[in-house]
Amino acid sequence: MSKKIFIKTFGCQMNEYDSNRILDTVKKIGFIKTNKIKDANCYLLNTCHIRDKAKEKVYHEIGRVKKSFQFKKKPIVIVTGCVAQAENEEMLKREPYIDLVIGPQAYHKLNNKIEVYLDKQKKIDETEFDSVAKFNYLKKIKNSSIKVSSFLTIQEGCDKFCNFCVVPYTRGPEYSRPFKEIINEAKNLADNGVKEVILLGQNVNAYKDENYRLSNLILEIEKIPKILRIRYTTSHPKDMTDDLIEVYGMSKKLMPLVHLPVQSGSDKVLKLMNRKHVIKDYLKIYERLKKINSSIEFSSDFLIAYPGEDKNAFEATLNLIKKIKFINSFSFIFSPRPGTVASNLKLIERKVSLERLKLVQKELFNNQLEMNRFLKNKVINVLVENKMDKSIKFFGRSEYMTPVIFDSNYEDVGKIIKVKITNSNQNTLFGERVKKSNLRVA
Ligand code: SAM
Ligand code: SF4
Ligand code: F3S
């Protein structure tokens, strides 16, 4: 009987990368991927713990799986990711339908745990932090991503301990993968047809392997001819070092969108959050980068209604958004996470929190709309990713990560082409492929 695995992923890009690597791993013991849950004899849920009712969402999801298999043989049910790390054996006790609970730093043990389970029906939770062993194991398994744009994890974990955040507890301490190993993986991705690499880490710009920093990685990956675009996420303002800023003046493949989470525009709130940066430094980074290349744009994460955010502090966030004109940003209402310093603080009234979120999003969406409208009738560079499902149109992304939809053909997939923008909405640009490249690019 063929062994089929169904993988469902919640959370950040690191989880998406992990899910792909998990698939590469279980292929070694004979599993193939299925997109039909009912065909699966292994169901894997890769979870996120960052906000809201993360834990309840997981049990709810498992409940749905149970229902799907009501009249069929039960699949092996595996929970991985950040909820697995936070809850560990509690999950096995609370939901007997779950068979294995594997934390993010223990994926190298997954095949063995599945085999032990198949052999002895032994339920296991494995949540040791062992990043070195994990990446040592994974480097021997080919990253078989064949997407035009692919993630590449270079760093994991976090030592910053912002008071609101679970990541230091679920992903463990900061760990940077060896420089050479990353370059090999990038070359391998390029050989598979990947054209854009997105370097990933919970604190990607804290990357450090001996004297190598993120800037060195970018310049080395730049030398791989088949790689056309380089991005990185997510960075912390404190680690925007001079060498990384200067790389924007040197690299031709590094995209001009800087995703730099600020969380709040108020120094008072940043201090309460234990963010370890102030607004003056953030603005300095912004100004320096704009000086190097005025077409650089910023995107960010905003944490709204953190306990202690008074009216003035909130106004400061709005003012910062007006000043920097962030595009493509994320905003969330603070959600208390168990085990963090901020877990028991007095919350700002729900109604006020929602109003503030609405105001922030209105400002952010306006920036986005304005930026997209400005591009009307302009020609932009688009990396073509794929043909869209259920449409004859193709999908790609601008240099600023904005989705672009246009007429094209399969030959363009993996190429950077010129698209004249004819229309847009808040999130997407629509356009026509430009045949000759003698038009000016915006
Ligand atoms: N390392 C990145 C940084 O320092 O900004 C952030 C990584 S975190 C996975 C992604 C985003 O989730 C954060 O930037 C923050 O805005 C949001 N987040 C984290 N904890 C949260 C919480 N307790 N409630 C709501 N949003 C949260
Ligand atoms: Fe979480 Fe702060 Fe670490 Fe980012 S820097 S992952 S927000 S603790
Ligand atoms: Fe979620 Fe863990 Fe990523 S909590 S955001 S999956 S690091």
Short mmCIF file of C-alpha atoms and ligand atoms in Angstrom, two decimals:
data_model
loop_
_atom_site.label_atom_id
_atom_site.label_comp_id
_atom_site.label_asym_id
_atom_site.label_seq_id
_atom_site.Cartn_x
_atom_site.Cartn_y
_atom_site.Cartn_z
CA MET A 1 0.00 0.00 0.00
CA SER A 2 1.35 3.45 -0.86
CA LYS A 3 1.95 5.75 2.08
CA LYS A 4 0.36 9.16 1.62
CA ILE A 5 0.84 12.22 3.80
CA PHE A 6 -1.45 15.24 4.00
CA ILE A 7 0.26 18.31 5.47
CA LYS A 8 -1.62 21.37 6.71
CA THR A 9 0.40 24.43 7.66
CA PHE A 10 -0.51 27.38 9.87
CA GLY A 11 1.71 30.35 10.71
CA CYS A 12 4.74 32.06 9.29
CA GLN A 13 7.04 31.42 6.33
CA MET A 14 9.35 29.43 8.59
CA ASN A 15 6.56 26.94 9.08
CA GLU A 16 6.00 26.81 5.31
CA TYR A 17 9.69 26.09 4.81
CA ASP A 18 9.59 23.46 7.55
CA SER A 19 6.56 21.75 6.00
CA ASN A 20 8.42 21.45 2.69
CA ARG A 21 11.47 20.03 4.45
CA ILE A 22 9.27 17.62 6.43
CA LEU A 23 7.89 16.38 3.12
CA ASP A 24 11.44 15.96 1.74
CA THR A 25 12.23 13.98 4.92
CA VAL A 26 9.26 11.59 4.99
CA LYS A 27 9.77 10.80 1.29
CA LYS A 28 12.83 8.88 2.54
CA ILE A 29 10.55 6.40 4.32
CA GLY A 30 8.21 6.05 1.38
CA PHE A 31 5.58 8.75 1.87
CA ILE A 32 4.22 10.77 -1.01
CA LYS A 33 2.20 13.95 -0.73
CA THR A 34 -1.55 13.97 -1.17
CA ASN A 35 -3.84 16.98 -1.43
CA LYS A 36 -6.88 14.88 -0.57
CA ILE A 37 -7.21 14.47 3.15
CA LYS A 38 -9.32 11.31 2.84
CA ASP A 39 -6.55 9.55 0.88
CA ALA A 40 -4.00 10.15 3.64
CA ASN A 41 -2.67 7.51 5.98
CA CYS A 42 -0.62 10.18 7.72
CA TYR A 43 -2.06 13.58 8.68
CA LEU A 44 0.43 16.23 9.80
CA LEU A 45 -0.60 19.57 11.26
CA ASN A 46 2.20 22.16 11.42
CA THR A 47 0.98 24.68 13.98
CA CYS A 48 1.47 28.32 14.98
CA HIS A 49 1.19 29.72 18.51
CA ILE A 50 1.64 33.43 17.87
CA ARG A 51 -1.82 34.76 18.80
CA ASP A 52 -5.53 34.18 19.45
CA LYS A 53 -6.82 30.77 20.32
CA ALA A 54 -3.95 28.92 18.66
CA LYS A 55 -4.27 25.84 20.83
CA GLU A 56 -8.04 25.56 20.45
CA LYS A 57 -7.67 25.93 16.68
CA VAL A 58 -5.47 22.83 16.68
CA TYR A 59 -7.96 20.69 18.61
CA HIS A 60 -10.73 21.95 16.41
CA GLU A 61 -8.75 20.95 13.33
CA ILE A 62 -8.07 17.48 14.76
CA GLY A 63 -11.81 17.17 15.44
CA ARG A 64 -12.44 17.75 11.72
CA VAL A 65 -9.90 15.10 10.78
CA LYS A 66 -11.62 12.66 13.12
CA LYS A 67 -14.91 13.35 11.36
CA SER A 68 -13.34 12.83 7.91
CA PHE A 69 -12.10 9.41 9.00
CA GLN A 70 -15.23 8.42 10.88
CA PHE A 71 -15.82 5.38 8.66
CA LYS A 72 -12.23 4.74 7.63
CA LYS A 73 -9.02 3.52 9.17
CA LYS A 74 -7.50 6.28 11.26
CA PRO A 75 -4.36 7.96 9.82
CA ILE A 76 -1.25 8.53 11.95
CA VAL A 77 -1.87 12.00 13.33
CA ILE A 78 1.19 14.17 13.92
CA VAL A 79 1.26 17.67 15.40
CA THR A 80 4.41 19.71 14.72
CA GLY A 81 5.33 23.39 15.02
CA CYS A 82 5.03 25.95 17.78
CA VAL A 83 1.89 24.67 19.54
CA ALA A 84 3.50 21.22 19.66
CA GLN A 85 6.54 22.78 21.33
CA ALA A 86 4.47 24.77 23.82
CA GLU A 87 2.02 22.03 24.76
CA ASN A 88 4.10 18.85 24.26
CA GLU A 89 2.76 15.74 26.06
CA GLU A 90 -0.35 17.62 27.19
CA MET A 91 -1.63 17.23 23.63
CA LEU A 92 -1.38 13.44 23.75
CA LYS A 93 -3.29 13.43 27.03
CA ARG A 94 -6.02 15.82 25.92
CA GLU A 95 -6.61 14.35 22.46
CA PRO A 96 -5.92 10.60 22.15
CA TYR A 97 -6.50 10.86 18.39
CA ILE A 98 -3.04 12.54 18.20
CA ASP A 99 -0.17 10.04 17.89
CA LEU A 100 3.02 12.09 17.68
CA VAL A 101 3.92 15.57 18.92
CA ILE A 102 7.16 16.87 17.46
CA GLY A 103 8.66 20.32 18.22
CA PRO A 104 10.31 22.52 15.53
CA GLN A 105 13.87 21.62 16.55
CA ALA A 106 13.29 17.87 16.44
CA TYR A 107 12.25 17.30 12.81
CA HIS A 108 15.37 15.24 12.21
CA LYS A 109 13.83 12.60 14.48
CA LEU A 110 10.52 12.49 12.66
CA ASN A 111 11.13 9.45 10.42
CA ASN A 112 12.37 7.40 13.32
CA LYS A 113 9.38 8.37 15.48
CA ILE A 114 6.95 7.50 12.66
CA GLU A 115 8.61 4.12 12.18
CA VAL A 116 8.57 3.36 15.91
CA TYR A 117 4.92 4.31 15.98
CA LEU A 118 4.09 2.11 12.99
CA ASP A 119 5.96 -0.77 14.55
CA LYS A 120 4.85 -0.53 18.18
CA GLN A 121 1.93 1.92 18.15
CA LYS A 122 3.94 3.91 20.71
CA LYS A 123 2.77 7.50 21.17
CA ILE A 124 5.63 9.96 21.43
CA ASP A 125 6.27 13.60 22.19
CA GLU A 126 9.65 14.95 21.14
CA THR A 127 10.32 18.58 21.94
CA GLU A 128 14.06 18.87 22.63
CA PHE A 129 15.83 21.96 21.26
CA ASP A 130 18.57 20.59 19.03
CA SER A 131 19.05 22.95 16.07
CA VAL A 132 22.56 21.71 15.26
CA ALA A 133 21.50 18.07 14.91
CA LYS A 134 18.41 19.09 12.99
CA PHE A 135 20.23 21.07 10.31
CA ASN A 136 23.05 18.51 10.15
CA TYR A 137 20.44 15.93 9.30
CA LEU A 138 18.45 18.11 6.90
CA LYS A 139 21.50 19.18 4.90
CA LYS A 140 21.82 15.57 3.73
CA ILE A 141 18.29 15.60 2.39
CA LYS A 142 17.87 17.51 -0.84
CA ASN A 143 15.58 20.53 -0.71
CA SER A 144 13.33 19.60 -3.60
CA SER A 145 11.45 22.89 -3.84
CA ILE A 146 10.70 23.58 -7.48
CA LYS A 147 8.85 26.83 -7.05
CA VAL A 148 10.10 29.98 -8.81
CA SER A 149 10.27 31.69 -5.42
CA SER A 150 11.53 29.60 -2.53
CA PHE A 151 12.19 30.02 1.16
CA LEU A 152 15.55 29.19 2.65
CA THR A 153 15.89 29.15 6.43
CA ILE A 154 19.26 30.56 7.52
CA GLN A 155 18.61 31.26 11.19
CA GLU A 156 16.19 30.05 13.81
CA GLY A 157 15.09 31.07 17.27
CA CYS A 158 15.22 34.29 19.19
CA ASP A 159 17.13 35.71 22.17
CA LYS A 160 15.28 39.04 22.23
CA PHE A 161 12.35 38.09 24.51
CA CYS A 162 9.88 40.81 23.62
CA ASN A 163 7.40 40.69 26.48
CA PHE A 164 4.46 39.75 24.25
CA CYS A 165 6.01 37.00 22.14
CA VAL A 166 6.11 33.19 22.39
CA VAL A 167 8.80 32.65 19.77
CA PRO A 168 11.81 32.46 22.15
CA TYR A 169 9.93 29.68 24.00
CA THR A 170 8.69 27.76 20.97
CA ARG A 171 11.71 28.07 18.69
CA GLY A 172 14.44 28.23 21.30
CA PRO A 173 17.65 30.27 21.32
CA GLU A 174 19.13 31.95 18.24
CA TYR A 175 20.99 29.58 15.98
CA SER A 176 22.63 30.42 12.63
CA ARG A 177 23.26 27.72 10.04
CA PRO A 178 26.78 27.42 8.62
CA PHE A 179 27.46 29.85 5.76
CA LYS A 180 28.67 27.18 3.32
CA GLU A 181 25.69 24.94 3.96
CA ILE A 182 23.31 27.79 3.08
CA ILE A 183 25.20 28.62 -0.11
CA ASN A 184 25.04 24.95 -1.14
CA GLU A 185 21.31 24.88 -0.52
CA ALA A 186 20.86 28.09 -2.56
CA LYS A 187 22.86 26.56 -5.45
CA ASN A 188 20.77 23.42 -5.27
CA LEU A 189 17.57 25.48 -5.34
CA ALA A 190 18.88 27.40 -8.38
CA ASP A 191 19.60 24.09 -10.14
CA ASN A 192 15.99 23.04 -9.44
CA GLY A 193 14.69 26.15 -11.24
CA VAL A 194 14.30 28.51 -8.29
CA LYS A 195 14.80 32.17 -9.32
CA GLU A 196 14.09 33.99 -6.09
CA VAL A 197 15.32 33.03 -2.63
CA ILE A 198 13.72 34.44 0.48
CA LEU A 199 16.16 34.02 3.36
CA LEU A 200 14.27 33.25 6.54
CA GLY A 201 14.81 33.57 10.25
CA GLN A 202 12.83 34.71 13.27
CA ASN A 203 15.63 37.27 13.53
CA VAL A 204 17.13 36.89 10.12
CA ASN A 205 19.46 39.89 10.37
CA ALA A 206 20.95 38.55 13.60
CA TYR A 207 22.55 35.88 11.36
CA LYS A 208 26.15 35.22 12.37
CA ASP A 209 28.46 32.37 11.44
CA GLU A 210 32.00 33.25 12.55
CA ASN A 211 32.58 36.51 10.68
CA TYR A 212 29.85 35.97 8.14
CA ARG A 213 26.76 38.12 8.46
CA LEU A 214 23.55 38.38 6.45
CA SER A 215 25.23 40.93 4.17
CA ASN A 216 27.90 38.33 3.22
CA LEU A 217 25.24 35.76 2.47
CA ILE A 218 23.37 38.16 0.20
CA LEU A 219 26.52 39.06 -1.73
CA GLU A 220 27.51 35.40 -2.12
CA ILE A 221 24.06 34.27 -3.27
CA GLU A 222 24.11 37.21 -5.69
CA LYS A 223 26.94 35.39 -7.51
CA ILE A 224 24.67 32.45 -8.43
CA PRO A 225 23.72 33.38 -12.01
CA LYS A 226 20.34 31.62 -12.04
CA ILE A 227 19.14 33.44 -8.92
CA LEU A 228 17.50 36.67 -10.04
CA ARG A 229 16.06 38.06 -6.82
CA ILE A 230 16.98 37.94 -3.13
CA ARG A 231 14.80 38.85 -0.16
CA TYR A 232 15.03 38.27 3.59
CA THR A 233 12.58 38.25 6.47
CA THR A 234 11.97 38.91 9.38
CA SER A 235 14.43 41.40 10.69
CA HIS A 236 14.77 43.32 13.91
CA PRO A 237 15.69 47.04 13.93
CA LYS A 238 18.47 46.41 16.46
CA ASP A 239 20.29 44.15 13.98
CA MET A 240 20.15 46.53 10.98
CA THR A 241 23.92 46.84 11.03
CA ASP A 242 26.00 49.14 8.79
CA ASP A 243 27.13 46.28 6.55
CA LEU A 244 23.52 45.25 5.88
CA ILE A 245 22.46 48.82 5.12
CA GLU A 246 25.43 49.27 2.80
CA VAL A 247 24.61 46.09 0.89
CA TYR A 248 21.61 47.95 -0.58
CA GLY A 249 24.08 50.11 -2.46
CA MET A 250 26.07 47.11 -3.69
CA SER A 251 23.62 44.34 -4.55
CA LYS A 252 21.73 44.23 -7.83
CA LYS A 253 19.51 41.34 -6.80
CA LEU A 254 18.42 42.42 -3.34
CA MET A 255 14.86 43.71 -3.67
CA PRO A 256 14.09 47.28 -2.56
CA LEU A 257 11.45 46.32 0.02
CA VAL A 258 12.67 46.33 3.63
CA HIS A 259 10.37 44.45 5.98
CA LEU A 260 11.31 45.87 9.35
CA PRO A 261 8.80 45.31 12.17
CA VAL A 262 8.51 48.34 14.43
CA GLN A 263 5.42 47.23 16.47
CA SER A 264 4.70 50.72 17.86
CA GLY A 265 5.54 54.35 17.10
CA SER A 266 5.89 55.18 20.79
CA ASP A 267 9.14 54.80 22.72
CA LYS A 268 7.14 54.38 25.92
CA VAL A 269 5.30 51.36 24.50
CA LEU A 270 8.45 49.95 22.90
CA LYS A 271 10.02 50.00 26.35
CA LEU A 272 7.00 48.28 27.90
CA MET A 273 7.27 45.65 25.17
CA ASN A 274 11.01 45.18 25.82
CA ARG A 275 11.66 45.78 22.12
CA LYS A 276 15.23 47.06 22.60
CA HIS A 277 14.94 49.78 19.95
CA VAL A 278 13.68 53.36 19.89
CA ILE A 279 11.95 55.33 17.14
CA LYS A 280 14.91 57.67 16.61
CA ASP A 281 17.08 54.68 15.57
CA TYR A 282 14.34 53.31 13.35
CA LEU A 283 14.06 56.65 11.53
CA LYS A 284 17.83 56.76 11.14
CA ILE A 285 17.76 53.37 9.39
CA TYR A 286 14.94 54.61 7.16
CA GLU A 287 16.78 57.78 6.22
CA ARG A 288 20.07 56.02 5.54
CA LEU A 289 18.43 53.46 3.27
CA LYS A 290 16.44 56.11 1.41
CA LYS A 291 19.68 58.00 0.83
CA ILE A 292 21.30 54.91 -0.66
CA ASN A 293 18.31 54.19 -2.90
CA SER A 294 15.28 56.48 -2.86
CA SER A 295 13.07 53.78 -4.38
CA ILE A 296 13.41 51.57 -1.27
CA GLU A 297 10.07 51.12 0.51
CA PHE A 298 9.34 49.83 3.99
CA SER A 299 6.84 47.35 5.32
CA SER A 300 6.29 46.48 8.96
CA ASP A 301 4.40 44.64 11.70
CA PHE A 302 2.28 46.65 14.14
CA LEU A 303 1.10 45.40 17.50
CA ILE A 304 -1.93 47.46 18.46
CA ALA A 305 -3.43 48.05 21.92
CA TYR A 306 -0.52 46.68 23.89
CA PRO A 307 -1.20 47.28 27.61
CA GLY A 308 0.02 50.81 28.38
CA GLU A 309 -0.70 52.17 24.90
CA ASP A 310 -2.50 55.43 25.77
CA LYS A 311 -4.03 57.86 23.29
CA ASN A 312 -0.74 59.70 22.73
CA ALA A 313 1.19 56.50 22.19
CA PHE A 314 -1.34 55.33 19.66
CA GLU A 315 -1.19 58.70 17.87
CA ALA A 316 2.59 58.25 17.65
CA THR A 317 2.05 54.97 15.77
CA LEU A 318 -0.34 56.66 13.34
CA ASN A 319 2.14 59.49 12.82
CA LEU A 320 4.95 57.06 12.09
CA ILE A 321 2.80 55.31 9.48
CA LYS A 322 2.01 58.71 7.89
CA LYS A 323 5.68 59.61 7.84
CA ILE A 324 7.16 56.39 6.48
CA LYS A 325 4.21 55.43 4.26
CA PHE A 326 4.70 51.72 4.90
CA ILE A 327 3.39 49.36 2.24
CA ASN A 328 2.47 45.64 2.50
CA SER A 329 2.30 45.68 6.31
CA PHE A 330 0.72 43.48 8.97
CA SER A 331 -1.19 44.73 12.00
CA PHE A 332 -2.58 42.77 14.93
CA ILE A 333 -4.31 43.44 18.21
CA PHE A 334 -2.18 42.27 21.13
CA SER A 335 -3.15 38.77 22.17
CA PRO A 336 -1.82 37.59 25.56
CA ARG A 337 0.28 34.47 25.20
CA PRO A 338 0.62 31.97 28.06
CA GLY A 339 4.06 31.92 29.61
CA THR A 340 5.15 35.36 28.35
CA VAL A 341 5.83 38.38 30.58
CA ALA A 342 2.80 40.20 29.14
CA SER A 343 0.42 37.30 29.63
CA ASN A 344 -1.37 38.75 32.66
CA LEU A 345 -1.34 42.47 31.94
CA LYS A 346 -4.59 44.42 32.04
CA LEU A 347 -5.97 44.54 28.53
CA ILE A 348 -7.18 47.64 26.75
CA GLU A 349 -10.93 47.53 26.23
CA ARG A 350 -11.85 45.41 23.20
CA LYS A 351 -13.89 48.18 21.58
CA VAL A 352 -10.99 50.64 21.81
CA SER A 353 -8.53 48.02 20.51
CA LEU A 354 -10.71 47.33 17.49
CA GLU A 355 -11.15 51.04 16.75
CA ARG A 356 -7.38 51.53 16.87
CA LEU A 357 -6.73 48.56 14.63
CA LYS A 358 -9.25 49.93 12.16
CA LEU A 359 -7.54 53.34 12.11
CA VAL A 360 -4.10 51.82 11.63
CA GLN A 361 -5.30 49.54 8.86
CA LYS A 362 -7.09 52.41 7.12
CA GLU A 363 -3.83 54.35 7.04
CA LEU A 364 -1.82 51.32 5.88
CA PHE A 365 -4.37 50.37 3.22
CA ASN A 366 -4.43 53.95 1.93
CA ASN A 367 -0.66 53.87 1.52
CA GLN A 368 -0.99 50.62 -0.35
CA LEU A 369 -3.79 51.92 -2.58
CA GLU A 370 -1.85 55.09 -3.30
CA MET A 371 1.29 53.17 -4.21
CA ASN A 372 -0.68 50.84 -6.50
CA ARG A 373 -2.60 53.68 -8.17
CA PHE A 374 0.63 55.54 -8.79
CA LEU A 375 1.78 52.60 -10.90
CA LYS A 376 -1.12 52.90 -13.38
CA ASN A 377 0.22 53.08 -16.95
CA LYS A 378 3.75 52.51 -15.68
CA VAL A 379 5.90 49.54 -16.67
CA ILE A 380 7.28 47.42 -13.86
CA ASN A 381 9.52 44.35 -13.58
CA VAL A 382 7.63 41.21 -12.64
CA LEU A 383 9.03 37.79 -11.80
CA VAL A 384 6.55 35.34 -13.33
CA GLU A 385 5.70 32.57 -10.84
CA ASN A 386 2.94 30.43 -12.34
CA LYS A 387 -0.30 30.21 -14.29
CA MET A 388 -3.26 30.78 -12.03
CA ASP A 389 -5.67 27.97 -11.20
CA LYS A 390 -9.01 28.34 -12.92
CA SER A 391 -7.87 31.28 -15.07
CA ILE A 392 -5.88 31.84 -18.24
CA LYS A 393 -3.94 34.60 -16.49
CA PHE A 394 -0.47 34.36 -15.00
CA PHE A 395 0.76 35.38 -11.56
CA GLY A 396 3.95 37.12 -10.54
CA ARG A 397 5.29 39.64 -8.08
CA SER A 398 6.62 43.17 -8.35
CA GLU A 399 9.94 44.11 -6.76
CA TYR A 400 7.87 45.17 -3.72
CA MET A 401 6.24 41.73 -3.38
CA THR A 402 2.88 43.00 -4.65
CA PRO A 403 0.96 40.30 -6.54
CA VAL A 404 0.59 41.07 -10.27
CA ILE A 405 -1.89 39.37 -12.62
CA PHE A 406 -1.45 39.56 -16.39
CA ASP A 407 -1.72 37.67 -19.70
CA SER A 408 1.34 35.65 -20.46
CA ASN A 409 2.49 32.20 -21.50
CA TYR A 410 4.33 29.27 -19.94
CA GLU A 411 7.63 30.36 -21.51
CA ASP A 412 7.67 33.37 -19.22
CA VAL A 413 7.53 31.35 -15.99
CA GLY A 414 10.74 31.97 -14.05
CA LYS A 415 11.61 35.08 -16.05
CA ILE A 416 11.53 38.73 -15.13
CA ILE A 417 9.28 40.41 -17.67
CA LYS A 418 7.95 43.91 -18.12
CA VAL A 419 4.29 44.49 -17.35
CA LYS A 420 2.36 47.68 -17.99
CA ILE A 421 -0.04 48.25 -15.09
CA THR A 422 -3.58 48.95 -16.24
CA ASN A 423 -5.53 48.61 -13.03
CA SER A 424 -5.15 47.84 -9.33
CA ASN A 425 -6.87 47.34 -6.03
CA GLN A 426 -5.48 47.43 -2.52
CA ASN A 427 -3.61 44.14 -2.77
CA THR A 428 -3.11 43.38 -6.45
CA LEU A 429 -1.86 44.96 -9.66
CA PHE A 430 -3.32 44.02 -13.05
CA GLY A 431 -1.47 44.57 -16.29
CA GLU A 432 -0.37 43.63 -19.76
CA ARG A 433 2.86 42.06 -20.78
CA VAL A 434 5.10 44.51 -22.65
CA LYS A 435 6.78 42.89 -25.63
CA LYS A 436 9.62 45.34 -26.23
CA SER A 437 11.68 46.55 -23.33
CA ASN A 438 12.22 50.04 -24.67
CA LEU A 439 9.70 51.48 -22.23
CA ARG A 440 10.87 53.09 -19.01
CA VAL A 441 10.47 51.00 -15.90
CA ALA A 442 8.88 52.66 -12.85
N1 SAM B 1 10.98 38.71 14.93
C1 SAM B 1 10.05 39.60 14.40
C2 SAM B 1 10.18 40.95 15.06
O1 SAM B 1 10.96 41.12 15.94
O2 SAM B 1 9.44 41.84 14.77
C3 SAM B 1 8.63 39.11 14.51
C4 SAM B 1 8.28 37.70 14.41
S1 SAM B 1 6.65 37.32 14.99
C5 SAM B 1 6.62 35.69 14.46
C6 SAM B 1 5.60 38.13 13.81
C7 SAM B 1 4.70 39.19 14.36
O3 SAM B 1 3.68 38.64 15.15
C8 SAM B 1 5.33 40.22 15.26
O4 SAM B 1 6.03 41.18 14.55
C9 SAM B 1 4.18 40.79 16.03
O5 SAM B 1 3.66 41.94 15.41
C10 SAM B 1 3.16 39.65 15.98
N2 SAM B 1 2.97 39.12 17.34
C11 SAM B 1 3.88 38.50 18.11
N3 SAM B 1 3.35 38.22 19.32
C12 SAM B 1 2.07 38.65 19.29
C13 SAM B 1 1.03 38.67 20.24
N4 SAM B 1 1.19 38.20 21.48
N5 SAM B 1 -0.15 39.20 19.87
C14 SAM B 1 -0.34 39.69 18.62
N6 SAM B 1 0.61 39.72 17.71
C15 SAM B 1 1.81 39.22 18.02
FE1 SF4 B 2 9.26 37.64 19.01
FE2 SF4 B 2 10.56 39.85 19.63
FE3 SF4 B 2 11.90 37.64 18.99
FE4 SF4 B 2 10.56 38.98 17.12
S1 SF4 B 2 12.32 39.75 18.29
S2 SF4 B 2 10.56 36.78 17.44
S3 SF4 B 2 8.80 39.70 18.24
S4 SF4 B 2 10.64 37.93 20.79
FE1 F3S B 3 3.83 31.03 14.54
FE2 F3S B 3 5.92 29.76 15.41
FE3 F3S B 3 6.04 31.16 13.17
S1 F3S B 3 4.46 30.81 16.63
S2 F3S B 3 4.62 32.81 13.56
S3 F3S B 3 4.84 29.37 13.50
S4 F3S B 3 7.65 30.94 14.68
#
